CSV table of C-alpha atoms in Angstrom, one decimal:
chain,number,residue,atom,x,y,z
A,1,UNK,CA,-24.0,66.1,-196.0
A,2,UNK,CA,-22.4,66.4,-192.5
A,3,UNK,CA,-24.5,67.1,-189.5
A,4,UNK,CA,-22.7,70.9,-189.1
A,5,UNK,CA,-23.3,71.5,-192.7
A,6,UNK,CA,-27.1,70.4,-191.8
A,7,UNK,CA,-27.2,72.6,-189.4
A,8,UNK,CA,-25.5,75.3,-190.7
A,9,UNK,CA,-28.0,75.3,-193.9
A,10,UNK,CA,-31.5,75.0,-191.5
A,11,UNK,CA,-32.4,78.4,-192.2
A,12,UNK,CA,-31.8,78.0,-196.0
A,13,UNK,CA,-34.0,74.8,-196.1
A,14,UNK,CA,-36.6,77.1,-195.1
A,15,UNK,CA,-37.3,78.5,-198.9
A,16,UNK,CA,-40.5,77.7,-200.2
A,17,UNK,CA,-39.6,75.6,-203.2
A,18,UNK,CA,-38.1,72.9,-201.0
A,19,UNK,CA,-40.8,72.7,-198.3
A,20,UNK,CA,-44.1,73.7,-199.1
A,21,UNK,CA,-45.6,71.4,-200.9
A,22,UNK,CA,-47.8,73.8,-203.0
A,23,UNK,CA,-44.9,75.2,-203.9
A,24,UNK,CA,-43.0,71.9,-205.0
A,25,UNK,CA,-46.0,71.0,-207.4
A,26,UNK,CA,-46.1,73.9,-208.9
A,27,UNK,CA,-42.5,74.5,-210.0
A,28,UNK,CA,-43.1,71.1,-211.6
A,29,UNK,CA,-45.7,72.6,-213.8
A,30,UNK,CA,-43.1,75.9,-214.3
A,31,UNK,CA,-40.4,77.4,-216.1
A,32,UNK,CA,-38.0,78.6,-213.0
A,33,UNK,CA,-34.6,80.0,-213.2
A,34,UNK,CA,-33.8,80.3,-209.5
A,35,UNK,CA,-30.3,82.4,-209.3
A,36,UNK,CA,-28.3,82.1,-206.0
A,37,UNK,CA,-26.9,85.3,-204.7
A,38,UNK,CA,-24.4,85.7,-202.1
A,39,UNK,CA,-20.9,86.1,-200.7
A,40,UNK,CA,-19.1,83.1,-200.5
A,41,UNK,CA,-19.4,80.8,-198.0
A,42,UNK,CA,-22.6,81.6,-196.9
A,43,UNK,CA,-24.2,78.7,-198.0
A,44,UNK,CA,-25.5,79.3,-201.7
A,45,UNK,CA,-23.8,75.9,-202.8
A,46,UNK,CA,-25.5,73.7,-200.1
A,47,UNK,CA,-28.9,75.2,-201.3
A,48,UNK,CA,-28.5,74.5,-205.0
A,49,UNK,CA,-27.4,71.0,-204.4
A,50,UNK,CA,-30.5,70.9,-202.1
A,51,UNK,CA,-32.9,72.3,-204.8
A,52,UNK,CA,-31.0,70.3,-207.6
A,53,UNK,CA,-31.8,66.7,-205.3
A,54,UNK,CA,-35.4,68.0,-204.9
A,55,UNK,CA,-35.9,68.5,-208.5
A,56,UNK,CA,-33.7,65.8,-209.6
A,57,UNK,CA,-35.6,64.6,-212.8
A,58,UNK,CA,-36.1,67.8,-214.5
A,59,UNK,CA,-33.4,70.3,-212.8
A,60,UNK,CA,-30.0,71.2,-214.5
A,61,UNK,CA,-27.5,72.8,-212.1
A,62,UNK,CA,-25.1,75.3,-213.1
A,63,UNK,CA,-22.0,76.4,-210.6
A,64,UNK,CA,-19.3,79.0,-211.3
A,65,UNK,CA,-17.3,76.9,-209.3
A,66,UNK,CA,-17.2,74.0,-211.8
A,67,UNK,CA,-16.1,76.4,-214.3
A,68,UNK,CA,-13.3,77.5,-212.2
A,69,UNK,CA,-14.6,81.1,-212.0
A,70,UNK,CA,-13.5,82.9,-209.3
A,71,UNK,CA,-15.5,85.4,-207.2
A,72,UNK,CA,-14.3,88.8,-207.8
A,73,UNK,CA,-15.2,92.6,-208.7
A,74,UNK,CA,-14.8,92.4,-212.9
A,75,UNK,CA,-13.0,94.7,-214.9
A,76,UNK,CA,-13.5,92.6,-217.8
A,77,UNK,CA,-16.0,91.5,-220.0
A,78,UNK,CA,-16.7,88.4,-218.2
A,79,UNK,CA,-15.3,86.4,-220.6
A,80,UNK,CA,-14.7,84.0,-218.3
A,81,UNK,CA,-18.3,82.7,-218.2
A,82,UNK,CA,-18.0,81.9,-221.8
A,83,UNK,CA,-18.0,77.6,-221.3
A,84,UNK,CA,-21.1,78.6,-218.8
A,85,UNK,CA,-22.9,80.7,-220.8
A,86,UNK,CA,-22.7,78.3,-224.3
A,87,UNK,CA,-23.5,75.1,-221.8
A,88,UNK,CA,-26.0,77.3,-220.4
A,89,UNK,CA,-27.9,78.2,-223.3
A,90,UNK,CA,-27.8,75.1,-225.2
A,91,UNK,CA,-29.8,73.8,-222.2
A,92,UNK,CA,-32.3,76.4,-222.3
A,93,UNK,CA,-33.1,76.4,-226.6
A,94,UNK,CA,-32.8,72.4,-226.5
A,95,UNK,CA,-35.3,72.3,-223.4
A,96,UNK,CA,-33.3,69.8,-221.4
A,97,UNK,CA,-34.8,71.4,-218.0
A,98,UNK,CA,-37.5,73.3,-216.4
A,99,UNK,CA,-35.7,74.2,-213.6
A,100,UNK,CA,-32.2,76.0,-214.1
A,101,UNK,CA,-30.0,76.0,-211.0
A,102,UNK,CA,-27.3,79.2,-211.2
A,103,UNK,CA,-25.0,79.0,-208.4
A,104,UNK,CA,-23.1,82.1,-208.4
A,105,UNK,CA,-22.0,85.3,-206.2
A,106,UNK,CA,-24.2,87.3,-208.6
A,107,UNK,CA,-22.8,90.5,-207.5
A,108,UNK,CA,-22.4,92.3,-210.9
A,109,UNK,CA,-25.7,93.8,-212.4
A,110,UNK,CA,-24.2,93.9,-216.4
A,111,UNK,CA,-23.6,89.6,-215.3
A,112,UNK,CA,-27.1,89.6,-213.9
A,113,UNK,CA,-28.6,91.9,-217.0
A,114,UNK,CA,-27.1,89.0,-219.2
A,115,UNK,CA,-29.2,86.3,-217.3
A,116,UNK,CA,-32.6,88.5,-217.3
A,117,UNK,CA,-32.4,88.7,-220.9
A,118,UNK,CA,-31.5,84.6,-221.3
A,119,UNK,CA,-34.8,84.0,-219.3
A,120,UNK,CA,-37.0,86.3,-221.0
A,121,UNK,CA,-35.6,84.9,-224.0
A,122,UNK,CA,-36.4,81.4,-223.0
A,123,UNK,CA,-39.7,82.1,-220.8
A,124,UNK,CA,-38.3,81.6,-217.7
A,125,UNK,CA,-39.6,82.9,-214.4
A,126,UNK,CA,-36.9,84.1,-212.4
A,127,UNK,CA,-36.4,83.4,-208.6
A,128,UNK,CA,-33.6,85.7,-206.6
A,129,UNK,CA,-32.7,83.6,-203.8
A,130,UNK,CA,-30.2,84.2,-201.3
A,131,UNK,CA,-29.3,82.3,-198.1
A,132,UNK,CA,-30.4,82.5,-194.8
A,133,UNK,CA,-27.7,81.9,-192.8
A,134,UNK,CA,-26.6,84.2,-190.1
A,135,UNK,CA,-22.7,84.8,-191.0
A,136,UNK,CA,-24.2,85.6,-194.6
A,137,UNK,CA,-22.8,89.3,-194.7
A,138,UNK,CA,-20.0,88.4,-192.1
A,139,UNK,CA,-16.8,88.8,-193.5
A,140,UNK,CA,-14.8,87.8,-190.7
A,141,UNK,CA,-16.7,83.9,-190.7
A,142,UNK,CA,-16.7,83.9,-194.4
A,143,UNK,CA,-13.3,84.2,-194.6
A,144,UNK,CA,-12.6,80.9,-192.6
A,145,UNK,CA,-15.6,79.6,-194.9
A,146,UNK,CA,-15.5,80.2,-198.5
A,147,UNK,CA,-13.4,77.2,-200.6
A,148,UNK,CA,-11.8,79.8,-202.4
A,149,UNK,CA,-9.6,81.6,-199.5
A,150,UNK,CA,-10.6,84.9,-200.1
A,151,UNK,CA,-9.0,87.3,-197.8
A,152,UNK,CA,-10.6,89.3,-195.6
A,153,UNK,CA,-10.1,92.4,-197.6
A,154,UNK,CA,-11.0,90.9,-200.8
A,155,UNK,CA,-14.7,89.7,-198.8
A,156,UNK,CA,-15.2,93.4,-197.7
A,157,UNK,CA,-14.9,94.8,-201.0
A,158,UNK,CA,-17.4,92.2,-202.4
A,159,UNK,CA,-19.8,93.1,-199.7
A,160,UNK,CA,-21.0,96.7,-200.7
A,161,UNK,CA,-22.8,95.2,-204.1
A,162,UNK,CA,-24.3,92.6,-202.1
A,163,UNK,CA,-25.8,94.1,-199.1
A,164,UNK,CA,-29.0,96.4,-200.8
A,165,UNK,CA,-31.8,93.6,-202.0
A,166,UNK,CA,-32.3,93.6,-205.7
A,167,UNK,CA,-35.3,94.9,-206.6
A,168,UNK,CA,-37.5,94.1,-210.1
A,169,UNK,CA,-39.1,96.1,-212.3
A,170,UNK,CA,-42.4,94.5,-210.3
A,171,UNK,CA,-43.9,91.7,-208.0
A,172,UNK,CA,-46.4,90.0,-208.9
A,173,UNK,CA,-47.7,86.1,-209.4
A,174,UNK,CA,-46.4,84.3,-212.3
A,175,UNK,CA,-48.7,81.7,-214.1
A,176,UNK,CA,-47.0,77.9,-214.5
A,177,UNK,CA,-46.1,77.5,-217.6
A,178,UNK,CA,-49.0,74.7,-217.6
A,179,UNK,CA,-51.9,77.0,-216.9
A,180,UNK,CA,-50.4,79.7,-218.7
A,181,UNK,CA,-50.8,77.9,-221.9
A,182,UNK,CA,-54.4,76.4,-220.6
A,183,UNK,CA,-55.5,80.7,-220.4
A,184,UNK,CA,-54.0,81.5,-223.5
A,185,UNK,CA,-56.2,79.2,-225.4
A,186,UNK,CA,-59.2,80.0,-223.2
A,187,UNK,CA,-58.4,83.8,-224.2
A,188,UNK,CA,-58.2,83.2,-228.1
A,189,UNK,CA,-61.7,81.2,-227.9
A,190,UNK,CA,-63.1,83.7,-226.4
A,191,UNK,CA,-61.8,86.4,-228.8
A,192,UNK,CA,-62.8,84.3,-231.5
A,193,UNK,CA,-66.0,84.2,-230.0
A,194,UNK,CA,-66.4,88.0,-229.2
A,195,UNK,CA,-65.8,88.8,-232.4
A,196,UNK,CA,-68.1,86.5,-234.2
A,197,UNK,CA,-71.2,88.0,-232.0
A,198,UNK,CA,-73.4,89.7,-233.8
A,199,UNK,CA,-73.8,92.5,-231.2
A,200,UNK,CA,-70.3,92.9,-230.8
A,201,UNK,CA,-70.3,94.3,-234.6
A,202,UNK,CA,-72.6,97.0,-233.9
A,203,UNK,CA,-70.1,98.6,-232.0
A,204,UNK,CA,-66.8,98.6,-234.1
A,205,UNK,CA,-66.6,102.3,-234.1
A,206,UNK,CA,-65.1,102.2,-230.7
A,207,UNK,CA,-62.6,100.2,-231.9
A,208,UNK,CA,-61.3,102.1,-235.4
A,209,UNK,CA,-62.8,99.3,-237.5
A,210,UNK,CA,-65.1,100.1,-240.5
A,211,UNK,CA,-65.5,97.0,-242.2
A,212,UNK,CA,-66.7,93.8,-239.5
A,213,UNK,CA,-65.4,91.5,-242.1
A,214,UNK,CA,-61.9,92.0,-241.3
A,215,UNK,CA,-62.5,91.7,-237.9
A,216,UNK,CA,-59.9,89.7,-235.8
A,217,UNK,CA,-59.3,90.5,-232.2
A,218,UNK,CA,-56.7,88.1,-231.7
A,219,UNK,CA,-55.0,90.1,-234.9
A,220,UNK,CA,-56.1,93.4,-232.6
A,221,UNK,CA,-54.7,92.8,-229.5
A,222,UNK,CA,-51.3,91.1,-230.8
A,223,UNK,CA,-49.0,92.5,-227.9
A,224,UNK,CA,-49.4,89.5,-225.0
A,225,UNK,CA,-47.3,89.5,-221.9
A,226,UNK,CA,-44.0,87.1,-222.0
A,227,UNK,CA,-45.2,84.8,-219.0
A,228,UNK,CA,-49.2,86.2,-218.1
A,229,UNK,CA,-48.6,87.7,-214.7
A,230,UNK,CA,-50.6,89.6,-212.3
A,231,UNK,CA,-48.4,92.3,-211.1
A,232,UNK,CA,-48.7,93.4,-207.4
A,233,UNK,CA,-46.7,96.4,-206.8
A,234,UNK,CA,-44.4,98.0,-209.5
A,235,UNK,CA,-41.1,99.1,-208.3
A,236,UNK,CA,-39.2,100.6,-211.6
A,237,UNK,CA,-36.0,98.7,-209.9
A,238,UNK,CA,-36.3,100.4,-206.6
A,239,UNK,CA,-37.2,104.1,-208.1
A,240,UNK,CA,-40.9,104.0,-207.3
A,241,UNK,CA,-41.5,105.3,-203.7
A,242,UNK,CA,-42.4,103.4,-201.3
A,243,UNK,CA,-40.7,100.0,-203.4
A,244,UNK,CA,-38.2,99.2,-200.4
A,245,UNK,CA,-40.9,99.3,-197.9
A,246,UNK,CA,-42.9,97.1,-200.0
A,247,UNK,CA,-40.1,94.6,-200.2
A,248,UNK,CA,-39.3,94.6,-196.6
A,249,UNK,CA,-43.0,93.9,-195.7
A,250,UNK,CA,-43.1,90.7,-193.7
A,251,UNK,CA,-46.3,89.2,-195.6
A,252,UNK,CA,-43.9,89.8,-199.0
A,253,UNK,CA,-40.5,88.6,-197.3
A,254,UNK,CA,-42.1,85.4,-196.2
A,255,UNK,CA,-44.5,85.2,-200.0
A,256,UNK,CA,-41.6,85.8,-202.0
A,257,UNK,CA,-40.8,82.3,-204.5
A,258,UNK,CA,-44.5,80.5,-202.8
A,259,UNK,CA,-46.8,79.7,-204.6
A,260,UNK,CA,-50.5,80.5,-204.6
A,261,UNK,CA,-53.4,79.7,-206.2
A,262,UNK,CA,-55.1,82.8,-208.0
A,263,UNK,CA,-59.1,82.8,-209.1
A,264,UNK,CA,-60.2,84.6,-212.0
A,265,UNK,CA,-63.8,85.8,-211.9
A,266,UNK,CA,-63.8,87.8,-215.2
A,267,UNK,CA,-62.6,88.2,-219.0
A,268,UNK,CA,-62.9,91.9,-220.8
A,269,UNK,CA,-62.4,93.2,-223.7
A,270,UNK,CA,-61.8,97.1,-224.0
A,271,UNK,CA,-60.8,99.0,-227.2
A,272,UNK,CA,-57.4,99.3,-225.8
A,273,UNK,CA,-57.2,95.9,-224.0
A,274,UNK,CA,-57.8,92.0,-223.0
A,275,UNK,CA,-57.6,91.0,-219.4
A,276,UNK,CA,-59.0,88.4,-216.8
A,277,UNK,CA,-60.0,90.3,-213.7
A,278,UNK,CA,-58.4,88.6,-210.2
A,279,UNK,CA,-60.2,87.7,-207.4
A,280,UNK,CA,-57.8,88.0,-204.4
A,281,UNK,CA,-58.1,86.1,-201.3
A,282,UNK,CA,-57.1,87.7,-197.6
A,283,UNK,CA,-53.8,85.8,-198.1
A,284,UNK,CA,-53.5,87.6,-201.3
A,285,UNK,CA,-54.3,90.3,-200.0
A,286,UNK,CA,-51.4,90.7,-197.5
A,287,UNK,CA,-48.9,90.7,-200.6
A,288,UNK,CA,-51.4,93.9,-202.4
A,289,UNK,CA,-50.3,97.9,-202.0
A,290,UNK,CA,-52.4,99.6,-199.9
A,291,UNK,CA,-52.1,102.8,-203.0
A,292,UNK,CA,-52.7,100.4,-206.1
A,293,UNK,CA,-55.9,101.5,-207.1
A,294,UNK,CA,-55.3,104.9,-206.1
A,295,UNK,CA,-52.1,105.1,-208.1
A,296,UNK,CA,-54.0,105.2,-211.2
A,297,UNK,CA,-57.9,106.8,-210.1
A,298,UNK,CA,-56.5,108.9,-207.4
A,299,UNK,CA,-60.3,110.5,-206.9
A,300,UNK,CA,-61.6,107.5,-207.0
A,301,UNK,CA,-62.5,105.0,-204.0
A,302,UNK,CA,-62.2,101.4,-204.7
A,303,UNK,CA,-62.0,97.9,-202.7
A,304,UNK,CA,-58.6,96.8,-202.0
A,305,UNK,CA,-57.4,94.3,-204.6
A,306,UNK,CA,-59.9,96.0,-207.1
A,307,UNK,CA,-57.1,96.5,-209.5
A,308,UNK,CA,-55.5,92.8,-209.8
A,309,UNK,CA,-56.0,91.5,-213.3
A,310,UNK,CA,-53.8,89.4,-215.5
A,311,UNK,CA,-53.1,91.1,-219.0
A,312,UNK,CA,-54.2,89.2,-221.9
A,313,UNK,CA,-53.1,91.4,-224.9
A,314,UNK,CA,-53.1,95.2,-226.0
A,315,UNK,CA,-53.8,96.9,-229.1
A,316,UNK,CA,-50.7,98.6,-230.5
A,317,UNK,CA,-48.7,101.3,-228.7
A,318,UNK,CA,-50.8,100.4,-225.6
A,319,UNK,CA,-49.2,99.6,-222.3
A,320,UNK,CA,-49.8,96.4,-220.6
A,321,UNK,CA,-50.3,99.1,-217.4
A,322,UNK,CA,-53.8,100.0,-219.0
A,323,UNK,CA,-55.5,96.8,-218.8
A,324,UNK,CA,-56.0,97.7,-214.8
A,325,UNK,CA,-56.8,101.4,-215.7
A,326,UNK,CA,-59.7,99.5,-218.0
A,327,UNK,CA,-60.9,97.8,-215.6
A,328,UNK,CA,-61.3,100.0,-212.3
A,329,UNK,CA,-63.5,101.5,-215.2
A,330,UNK,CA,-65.7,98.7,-215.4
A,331,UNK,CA,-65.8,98.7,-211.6
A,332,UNK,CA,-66.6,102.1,-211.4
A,333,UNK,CA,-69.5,101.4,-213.8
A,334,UNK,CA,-70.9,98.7,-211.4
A,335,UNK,CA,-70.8,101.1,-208.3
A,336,UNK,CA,-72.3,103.5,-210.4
A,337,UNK,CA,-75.3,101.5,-211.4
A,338,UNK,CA,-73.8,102.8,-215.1
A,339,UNK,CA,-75.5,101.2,-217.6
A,340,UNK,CA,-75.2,97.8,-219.2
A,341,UNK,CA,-76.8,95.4,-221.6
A,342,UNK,CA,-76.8,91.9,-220.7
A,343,UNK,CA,-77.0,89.4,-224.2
A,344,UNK,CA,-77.0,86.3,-221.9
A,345,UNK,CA,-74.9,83.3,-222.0
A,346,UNK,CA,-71.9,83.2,-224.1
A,347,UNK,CA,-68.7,80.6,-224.3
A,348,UNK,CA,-68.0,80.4,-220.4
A,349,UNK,CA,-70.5,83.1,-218.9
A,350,UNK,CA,-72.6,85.5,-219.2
A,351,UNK,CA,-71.8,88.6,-221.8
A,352,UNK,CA,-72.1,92.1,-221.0
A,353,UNK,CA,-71.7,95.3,-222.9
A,354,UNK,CA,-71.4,98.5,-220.9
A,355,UNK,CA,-70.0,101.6,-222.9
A,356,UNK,CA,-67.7,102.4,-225.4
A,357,UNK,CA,-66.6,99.4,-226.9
A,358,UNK,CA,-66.5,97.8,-223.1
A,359,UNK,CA,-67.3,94.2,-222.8
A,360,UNK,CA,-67.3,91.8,-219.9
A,361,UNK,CA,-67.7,88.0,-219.8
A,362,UNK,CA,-68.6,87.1,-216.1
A,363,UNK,CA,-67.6,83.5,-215.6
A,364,UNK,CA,-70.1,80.8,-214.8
A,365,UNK,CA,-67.5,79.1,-213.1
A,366,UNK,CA,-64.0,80.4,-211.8
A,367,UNK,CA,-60.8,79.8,-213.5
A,368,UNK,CA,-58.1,78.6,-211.4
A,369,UNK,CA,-54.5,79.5,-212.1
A,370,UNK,CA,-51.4,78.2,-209.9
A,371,UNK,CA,-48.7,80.6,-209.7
A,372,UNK,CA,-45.3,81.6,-208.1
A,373,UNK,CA,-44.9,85.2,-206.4
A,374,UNK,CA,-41.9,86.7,-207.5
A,375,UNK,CA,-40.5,89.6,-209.6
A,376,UNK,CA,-40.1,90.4,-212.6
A,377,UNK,CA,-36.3,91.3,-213.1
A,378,UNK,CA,-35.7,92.3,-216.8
A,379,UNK,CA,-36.1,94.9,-219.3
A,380,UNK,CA,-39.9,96.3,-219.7
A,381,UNK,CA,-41.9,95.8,-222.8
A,382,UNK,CA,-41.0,91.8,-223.7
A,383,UNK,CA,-44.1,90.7,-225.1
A,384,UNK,CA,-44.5,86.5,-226.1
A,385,UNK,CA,-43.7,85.3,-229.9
A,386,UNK,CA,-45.9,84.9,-232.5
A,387,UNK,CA,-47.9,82.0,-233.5
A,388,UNK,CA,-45.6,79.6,-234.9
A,389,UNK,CA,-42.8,80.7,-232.8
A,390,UNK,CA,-40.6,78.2,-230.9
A,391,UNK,CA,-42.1,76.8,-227.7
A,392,UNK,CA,-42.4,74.2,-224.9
A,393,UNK,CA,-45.3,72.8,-223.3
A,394,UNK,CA,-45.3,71.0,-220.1
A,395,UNK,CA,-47.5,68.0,-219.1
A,396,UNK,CA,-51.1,68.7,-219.6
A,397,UNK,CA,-52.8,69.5,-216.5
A,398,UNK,CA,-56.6,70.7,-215.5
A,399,UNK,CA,-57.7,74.2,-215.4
A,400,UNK,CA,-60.8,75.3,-213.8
């Protein structure tokens, strides 16, 4: 790279996922699809080859450029990503690489659609990342930049669908695929567990079930998330008041694609759902919505963070929003001095049953789960295969 190039790209070398060590391990332990968005010439290429050379053994790069596509507003079906797109998802199903590189103007939302569905498909977690660079929304530079000779014109009429950020469905912190997998199994055992206790069987009525012989939580709480996530602020795509000011917050700008480390406290079981209740720290914190609890117990005064959970599974037609509705309610119950019957140690903690069909394992010992904060930018309601469905597993690695 030349020494202006260097230069040029200082503020793009600033991302996260190239510097912060944190970071670094953790997208090793991750599914990532980091997609590049930007005009061109601002810098987008120097960045992917820069993330692409940092991830070297396990990254796959894909540029438009080396499929001769042209940046421009479609008026077709994009056909022209065809060679891409079949190169592109033979890599994915065949797991040739953790990391997938998309270097691209990313300007059209059915193109961008396309790629959310391809990572939810494949259990990616997906990284918007634009450059840095001053001159980024400058046509006039970009003109005299971009390989492709755009004209000035044809730069300003790109601009417009690249100036407002794209905003996801939500934010919040996505497990590595490494101790995702880790919870998962620590979830079933203690399902299994649960529902093996012989208080637990006293009180099925709360949950619909007559007979405790055919008994199965994990059977009962089927719907899991695709990639366990605890969601910080949801945004419905930028139609949720107050979304762009969350994104703009300085504490989310600078969080956005780091990685943190989140400690779970609690599991719970509720007749509606399975969660892990989320210790936040003061970092944490910073990236947390000053309304979240009062979004869903408006009358109701809480500690901030008291809603962060990671969803576990549901019981049909439930929504994965509930499992932090169910447990403000456990929370409640505590400041209440509502009561509770302890039944001592069980699996990884100590068991407690409060009230209808409530139950909460405190945790001897904390789980720790390493995660990437981002957003999640695809269609709602994607819940993870089956048992016996078609997966990858990364290098095995400690949880605690």
């Amino acid at each position: 790279m030349s020494t202006q190039a260097s230069k040029d790209n200082t503020e793009g070398q600033k991302v996260p996922l190239l510097v912060d060590d944190h970071t670094v391990t953790t997208v090793r332990e991750s599914k990532i699809m980091v997609i590049l968005r930007g005009l061109p010439g601002s810098g987008k290429s120097t960045m992917a080859k820069e993330i692409e050379q940092k991830y070297k053994d396990n990254a796959h790069l894909f540029s438009a450029d080396n499929y001769n596509i042209k940046p421009a507003i479609r008026t077709s079906d994009g056909g022209e990503y065809s060679i891409m797109d079949d190169e592109l998802h033979k890599c994915c199903d065949r797991h040739e690489a953790n990391l997938v590189i998309l270097d691209d103007t990313h300007h059209d939302r059915d193109r961008l659609e396309k790629l959310f569905d391809l990572a939810n498909q494949f259990h990616f977690t997906v990284l918007v990342i634009e450059p840095k660079t001053l001159w980024k929304l400058d046509c006039g530079q970009l003109k005299d930049r971009n390989h492709w000779k755009l004209s000035l014109e044809e730069l300003k009429n790109l601009r417009p669908t690249l100036e407002k950020e794209l905003l996801p469905l939500y934010f919040g912190w996505f497990l590595a695929q490494c101790d995702e997998d880790k919870l998962r199994k620590i979830s079933q055992e203690f399902l299994e567990q649960l529902g093996a206790f012989k208080a637990f069987k006293k009180h099925l009525q709360s949950y619909g079930i007559e007979d405790k012989h055919k008994l199965n939580l994990l059977k009962y709480f089927a719907k899991t998330p695709n990639i366990l996530h605890c969601t910080s602020k949801y945004c419905d795509y930028g139609k949720v008041v107050g979304s762009e000011e969350y994104a703009q917050m300085e504490a989310v700008k600078k969080g956005y694609s780091r990685a943190y480390t989140l400690h779970i406290t609690a599991l719970f079981v509720t007749p509606r759902t399975t969660g892990a209740q989320v210790e936040l720290t003061e970092e944490q914190l910073h990236l947390w919505p000053l309304d979240a609890e009062k979004e869903v117990m408006p009358k109701d005064n809480f500690p901030k963070g008291s809603r962060a959970h990671i969803t576990l599974g549901t019981a049909a037609d439930i929504q994965d929003v509930q499992t932090g509705v169910d447990l403000l309610e456990f929370i409640k119950l505590q400041q209440t001095g509502g009561e509770k019957e302890d039944f001592g140690e069980m699996y990884r903690g100590k068991i407690h049953y409060y009230e209808n069909g409530m139950w909460m394992l405190t945790l001897s010992r904390k789980i720790e789960v390493k995660t990437i904060f981002s957003g999640y930018y695809g269609k709602p309601g994607v819940t993870a295969p089956q048992q016996g469905s078609k997966k990858v597993f990364l290098p095995t690695c400690e949880i605690m």
